[in-house]
Short mmCIF file of C-alpha atoms in Angstrom, two decimals:
data_model
loop_
_atom_site.label_atom_id
_atom_site.label_comp_id
_atom_site.label_asym_id
_atom_site.label_seq_id
_atom_site.Cartn_x
_atom_site.Cartn_y
_atom_site.Cartn_z
CA MET A 1 -28.98 33.92 -13.02
CA SER A 2 -32.06 33.28 -10.89
CA ARG A 3 -31.92 33.26 -7.10
CA THR A 4 -32.05 29.46 -7.11
CA ASP A 5 -29.21 29.24 -9.64
CA ARG A 6 -27.03 31.60 -7.61
CA MET A 7 -27.72 29.64 -4.42
CA ILE A 8 -26.81 26.38 -6.17
CA ALA A 9 -23.52 27.86 -7.37
CA LEU A 10 -22.69 29.21 -3.91
CA GLY A 11 -23.71 25.99 -2.16
CA ARG A 12 -21.70 23.79 -4.48
CA GLU A 13 -18.58 25.89 -4.00
CA ALA A 14 -18.90 25.69 -0.22
CA LEU A 15 -19.62 21.95 -0.24
CA LEU A 16 -16.52 21.25 -2.29
CA GLU A 17 -14.53 22.23 0.82
CA VAL A 18 -15.88 19.23 2.73
CA THR A 19 -16.46 16.58 0.07
CA GLY A 20 -13.23 14.84 1.06
CA PHE A 21 -14.85 13.84 4.32
CA PHE A 22 -17.73 12.13 2.52
CA SER A 23 -15.42 10.03 0.35
CA GLU A 24 -14.37 7.70 3.18
CA GLU A 25 -15.23 4.10 2.38
CA GLY A 26 -17.85 2.37 4.50
CA MET A 27 -19.15 5.63 5.92
CA LYS A 28 -22.92 6.04 6.22
CA PRO A 29 -24.52 9.11 4.62
CA VAL A 30 -24.07 12.18 6.79
CA PRO A 31 -27.30 14.05 7.68
CA LEU A 32 -27.58 17.59 6.33
CA TYR A 33 -29.41 20.31 8.24
CA LEU A 34 -29.85 23.30 5.94
CA GLY A 35 -30.87 26.88 6.65
CA LEU A 36 -32.78 28.62 3.84
CA PRO A 37 -34.29 32.07 3.13
CA GLU A 38 -37.47 33.14 4.87
CA ALA A 39 -40.63 33.43 2.81
CA GLY A 40 -41.55 36.85 1.47
CA VAL A 41 -38.01 38.25 1.35
CA GLY A 42 -36.64 38.29 -2.20
CA ALA A 43 -37.55 36.01 -5.10
CA ALA A 44 -39.03 32.54 -4.60
CA VAL A 45 -36.56 29.65 -4.27
CA LYS A 46 -37.02 26.28 -5.98
CA ARG A 47 -36.18 24.18 -2.95
CA ASP A 48 -36.33 20.75 -4.62
CA GLU A 49 -34.00 21.87 -7.39
CA LEU A 50 -31.59 23.39 -4.86
CA ILE A 51 -31.50 20.32 -2.61
CA LYS A 52 -31.04 17.94 -5.52
CA ALA A 53 -28.08 19.94 -6.81
CA LEU A 54 -26.41 20.15 -3.39
CA LEU A 55 -26.82 16.47 -2.58
CA ALA A 56 -25.33 15.59 -5.98
CA VAL A 57 -22.03 17.18 -4.92
CA ALA A 58 -21.59 14.58 -2.16
CA ARG A 59 -22.41 11.64 -4.48
CA GLY A 60 -24.59 9.70 -2.07
CA ARG A 61 -22.58 10.51 1.06
CA LEU A 62 -25.06 13.13 2.22
CA GLU A 63 -28.78 12.92 3.05
CA LEU A 64 -31.22 15.70 3.88
CA ALA A 65 -32.31 15.69 7.53
CA GLY A 66 -34.16 19.00 7.61
CA MET A 67 -34.71 22.41 6.00
CA TYR A 68 -35.18 25.55 8.09
CA GLU A 69 -36.62 28.55 6.30
CA GLY A 70 -35.76 31.04 9.00
CA GLY A 71 -33.71 33.52 7.03
CA ARG A 72 -30.92 34.86 9.27
CA ALA A 73 -32.18 32.56 12.05
CA GLY A 74 -32.30 29.49 9.79
CA PHE A 75 -28.68 28.43 10.30
CA PHE A 76 -29.15 28.49 14.07
CA GLU A 77 -32.41 26.53 13.81
CA ALA A 78 -30.54 23.92 11.78
CA LEU A 79 -27.72 23.90 14.33
CA VAL A 80 -30.14 23.31 17.23
CA ALA A 81 -31.86 20.47 15.34
CA ALA A 82 -28.52 18.80 14.58
CA GLN A 83 -27.36 19.23 18.17
CA THR A 84 -30.59 17.65 19.47
CA ASP A 85 -30.31 14.67 17.13
CA LEU A 86 -26.66 14.11 18.02
CA ARG A 87 -27.43 14.18 21.74
CA THR A 88 -30.40 11.84 21.52
CA GLY A 89 -28.75 9.43 19.10
CA ARG A 90 -31.31 9.96 16.33
CA SER A 91 -28.44 10.67 13.94
CA GLY A 92 -24.95 9.25 13.57
CA PRO A 93 -21.89 10.64 15.34
CA VAL A 94 -21.55 13.59 12.95
CA ALA A 95 -23.82 15.99 11.07
CA LEU A 96 -23.37 18.72 8.48
CA VAL A 97 -25.03 22.06 9.22
CA GLY A 98 -25.14 24.83 6.65
CA ALA A 99 -27.03 27.66 5.05
CA VAL A 100 -27.18 29.34 1.67
CA ASP A 101 -28.86 32.51 0.45
CA SER A 102 -28.63 35.18 -2.24
CA LEU A 103 -30.37 38.51 -2.64
CA CYS A 104 -28.35 39.58 -5.69
CA ASP A 105 -30.56 38.21 -8.47
CA GLY A 106 -32.69 40.51 -10.59
CA MET A 107 -36.07 39.58 -9.09
CA SER A 108 -34.84 39.95 -5.50
CA LEU A 109 -33.27 43.32 -6.29
CA ARG A 110 -36.52 44.54 -7.83
CA ALA A 111 -38.46 43.31 -4.79
CA LEU A 112 -36.13 45.22 -2.45
CA ALA A 113 -36.38 48.32 -4.62
CA ALA A 114 -40.19 48.14 -4.66
CA LYS A 115 -40.19 48.26 -0.85
CA GLN A 116 -37.38 50.86 -0.77
CA LEU A 117 -35.36 48.59 1.51
CA HIS A 118 -32.08 48.98 -0.37
CA LEU A 119 -29.46 51.62 0.43
CA GLY A 120 -29.95 54.64 -1.81
CA ALA A 121 -31.05 58.25 -2.08
CA LEU A 122 -34.58 57.43 -0.89
CA ASN A 123 -33.36 55.30 2.01
CA PRO A 124 -29.94 56.23 3.44
CA ASP A 125 -30.61 53.68 6.21
CA GLY A 126 -31.14 50.80 3.74
CA ARG A 127 -29.33 47.54 3.15
CA ILE A 128 -26.83 46.38 0.52
CA PRO A 129 -27.88 43.03 -1.01
CA GLY A 130 -25.40 40.19 -0.55
CA GLU A 131 -25.05 36.43 -0.85
CA ALA A 132 -23.18 33.65 0.94
CA ALA A 133 -23.09 29.94 1.74
CA GLY A 134 -21.23 27.84 4.26
CA PHE A 135 -21.18 24.49 6.03
CA VAL A 136 -19.79 23.24 9.32
CA LEU A 137 -19.32 19.67 10.47
CA VAL A 138 -20.51 19.05 14.04
CA ALA A 139 -19.84 15.91 16.05
CA ARG A 140 -20.50 14.33 19.41
CA PRO A 141 -17.61 14.97 21.81
CA ALA A 142 -16.48 11.33 21.69
CA ALA A 143 -16.47 11.33 17.89
CA ALA A 144 -14.53 14.58 17.80
CA ARG A 145 -11.87 13.24 20.17
CA THR A 146 -11.27 10.10 18.12
CA SER A 147 -11.29 11.86 14.73
CA SER A 148 -8.09 12.54 12.83
CA ARG A 149 -9.42 16.02 12.07
CA GLU A 150 -8.71 18.86 14.43
CA ALA A 151 -11.74 20.40 16.14
CA LEU A 152 -11.90 24.15 15.53
CA GLY A 153 -14.27 24.90 18.39
CA VAL A 154 -16.90 23.65 20.80
CA LEU A 155 -20.60 24.54 20.84
CA LEU A 156 -21.26 25.80 24.37
CA ALA A 157 -24.86 27.01 24.12
CA THR A 158 -27.71 27.51 21.64
CA ALA A 159 -31.00 29.39 21.84
CA LEU A 160 -34.02 30.18 19.66
CA GLY A 161 -36.71 32.80 20.02
CA GLU A 162 -39.35 34.96 18.35
CA GLU A 163 -39.65 38.74 18.19
CA SER A 164 -43.21 40.03 18.64
CA ARG A 165 -42.41 43.38 16.98
CA PRO A 166 -40.15 42.36 14.08
CA PHE A 167 -38.64 44.47 11.32
CA ALA A 168 -41.36 43.38 8.87
CA ARG A 169 -44.05 45.10 10.93
CA ALA A 170 -42.31 48.49 10.53
CA VAL A 171 -42.72 49.36 14.21
CA PRO A 172 -40.03 50.34 16.74
CA SER A 173 -38.05 47.43 18.14
CA MET A 174 -38.55 46.52 21.79
CA ALA A 175 -35.98 43.69 21.49
CA GLU A 176 -37.99 41.40 23.74
CA GLY A 177 -37.22 38.32 21.65
CA LEU A 178 -33.48 38.96 21.43
CA THR A 179 -33.39 39.79 25.14
CA GLN A 180 -34.89 36.40 25.97
CA VAL A 181 -32.50 34.59 23.60
CA PHE A 182 -29.51 36.19 25.33
CA ARG A 183 -30.97 35.19 28.71
CA GLN A 184 -31.20 31.59 27.52
CA LEU A 185 -27.52 31.67 26.62
CA ARG A 186 -26.62 33.17 30.00
CA GLY A 187 -28.42 30.31 31.74
CA ALA A 188 -26.73 27.51 29.78
CA PRO A 189 -24.75 25.18 32.13
CA ALA A 190 -21.57 25.45 30.06
CA MET A 191 -21.57 29.23 30.34
CA GLY A 192 -21.35 29.51 34.12
CA SER A 193 -20.98 33.17 35.00
CA GLN A 194 -18.43 33.97 32.31
CA ARG A 195 -18.74 36.69 29.72
CA VAL A 196 -18.28 36.13 26.01
CA ASP A 197 -15.26 37.75 24.37
CA SER A 198 -16.99 38.97 21.21
CA VAL A 199 -20.40 39.29 19.55
CA LEU A 200 -20.98 38.62 15.86
CA ALA A 201 -24.32 39.61 14.32
CA CYS A 202 -25.74 38.33 11.02
CA GLN A 203 -27.65 41.58 10.49
CA PRO A 204 -27.67 44.21 7.72
CA GLY A 205 -26.51 47.70 8.63
CA GLU A 206 -29.90 49.30 9.30
CA SER A 207 -30.43 51.24 12.52
CA PHE A 208 -33.36 48.98 13.50
CA TRP A 209 -30.92 46.15 14.21
CA SER A 210 -28.47 48.27 16.19
CA THR A 211 -31.35 49.47 18.36
CA GLU A 212 -32.49 45.87 18.85
CA PHE A 213 -29.02 44.78 19.92
CA SER A 214 -28.44 47.80 22.18
CA ARG A 215 -31.59 47.12 24.19
CA ALA A 216 -30.96 43.39 24.50
CA TYR A 217 -27.31 44.10 25.36
CA LEU A 218 -28.19 46.42 28.25
CA ARG A 219 -30.57 43.83 29.71
CA ASN A 220 -27.84 41.16 29.54
CA ALA A 221 -24.73 43.20 30.31
CA ALA A 222 -23.28 40.43 32.48
CA LEU A 223 -22.97 38.21 29.40
CA MET A 224 -21.39 40.79 27.10
CA PRO A 225 -17.72 41.54 26.41
CA GLU A 226 -16.05 44.34 28.30
CA PRO A 227 -14.98 46.35 26.39
CA LEU A 228 -17.54 45.50 23.72
CA ARG A 229 -16.28 43.68 20.62
CA PHE A 230 -19.11 43.73 18.10
CA GLN A 231 -18.98 42.73 14.43
CA VAL A 232 -21.91 43.05 12.01
CA ALA A 233 -22.13 41.04 8.78
CA GLY A 234 -23.76 43.91 6.89
CA GLU A 235 -20.70 46.14 7.29
CA GLY A 236 -18.56 43.97 5.04
CA LEU A 237 -20.85 41.47 3.35
CA GLY A 238 -24.12 43.31 2.89
CA ASP A 239 -27.34 41.47 3.66
CA CYS A 240 -26.54 37.78 3.05
CA GLY A 241 -29.83 36.66 4.60
CA GLY A 242 -29.58 33.10 5.89
CA GLY A 243 -26.12 32.70 4.40
CA ALA A 244 -24.60 35.07 6.96
CA GLY A 245 -24.75 32.51 9.80
CA PRO A 246 -22.01 30.10 8.68
CA VAL A 247 -19.85 32.98 7.43
CA MET A 248 -19.92 34.70 10.81
CA LEU A 249 -19.22 31.36 12.48
CA GLY A 250 -16.14 31.14 10.27
CA ALA A 251 -15.11 34.60 11.49
CA ALA A 252 -15.46 33.37 15.08
CA LEU A 253 -13.47 30.18 14.47
CA PHE A 254 -10.68 32.02 12.63
CA PRO A 255 -10.11 35.16 14.73
CA SER A 256 -7.42 37.78 14.34
CA ALA A 257 -3.77 36.94 14.98
CA ARG A 258 -3.91 38.64 18.39
CA GLN A 259 -7.01 36.73 19.47
CA GLN A 260 -5.52 33.41 18.32
CA ARG A 261 -3.13 33.47 21.27
CA GLU A 262 -5.89 33.10 23.82
CA ALA A 263 -8.98 30.97 24.36
CA SER A 264 -12.19 32.84 23.55
CA ARG A 265 -15.96 32.62 23.54
CA ALA A 266 -17.93 34.17 20.69
CA LEU A 267 -21.67 34.88 20.71
CA LEU A 268 -23.32 34.71 17.28
CA TYR A 269 -26.93 35.60 16.53
CA GLY A 270 -29.29 36.18 13.62
CA SER A 271 -32.65 37.96 13.57
CA ALA A 272 -34.92 37.47 10.56
CA ASP A 273 -37.11 40.23 9.15
CA GLY A 274 -40.17 38.19 10.15
CA GLY A 275 -39.10 37.83 13.79
CA ARG A 276 -37.40 34.45 14.14
CA ILE A 277 -34.18 34.60 16.16
CA GLY A 278 -31.35 32.15 16.67
CA ALA A 279 -28.06 32.33 18.55
CA CYS A 280 -25.17 30.28 19.84
CA VAL A 281 -21.94 30.59 21.82
CA VAL A 282 -18.83 28.94 20.41
CA GLY A 283 -15.61 28.39 22.34
CA THR A 284 -12.23 28.29 20.63
CA SER A 285 -8.84 27.18 21.92
CA PRO A 286 -5.64 29.24 21.68
CA VAL A 287 -3.39 28.54 18.69
CA SER A 288 0.24 27.78 19.58
#
């Protein structure tokens, strides 16, 4: 299957989880904000074909509001756009935010191999190709309170940034972009002076990304968990590109049995190879 075909299959499967919401009579089409792969990483994606196939799953109950080709940052860019439109009233009371990506097709694998980016004998610090898709329904607070569906969490802060020395340049990371993104989160009104309880990264397992996080972490220690709870998508999922964002959000919204007994704040972030960065902090309530 091509990269586009694999993304369609993944996206359809994920959308089937929420199609029941779109079947309500009299409901206006819900706007979709979709994160997509960044250009130059893996095979080309037929965007029109992908969007057409995904919208067909909702049978007219979903309309495209925006596409964000930010790779691992794309989901967060889509989330910020949806949040802005909800706050300003440019959209209805709810929006669907998602992302889909695959690096497991033949052309993408050959592209990774040509650049020796994959894990192997020639690059023991490489990445394992992966794929994922996911969607989350976000709503204005008033709409969430009156809905019959239980809210899984609350979006406390979002931030976007750009790294001037990204992975794609093959130079040492100074983490200036990620540092600034974490500072934006620290300054969000809803954060106050509280720390987050965990950090979830959408990154592959390469040492470049651990160095980037370590430097940004030290410059924003007051925001970080103590002791540090840090989970990296690449350790269990490989490099899912833009698809890692919603999956890691799912991990934050459905924590371990021990964590379910207490309220928590999770920081999620994604850094693209080309330098775009996105992040958010999500609060969850204890489960009785």
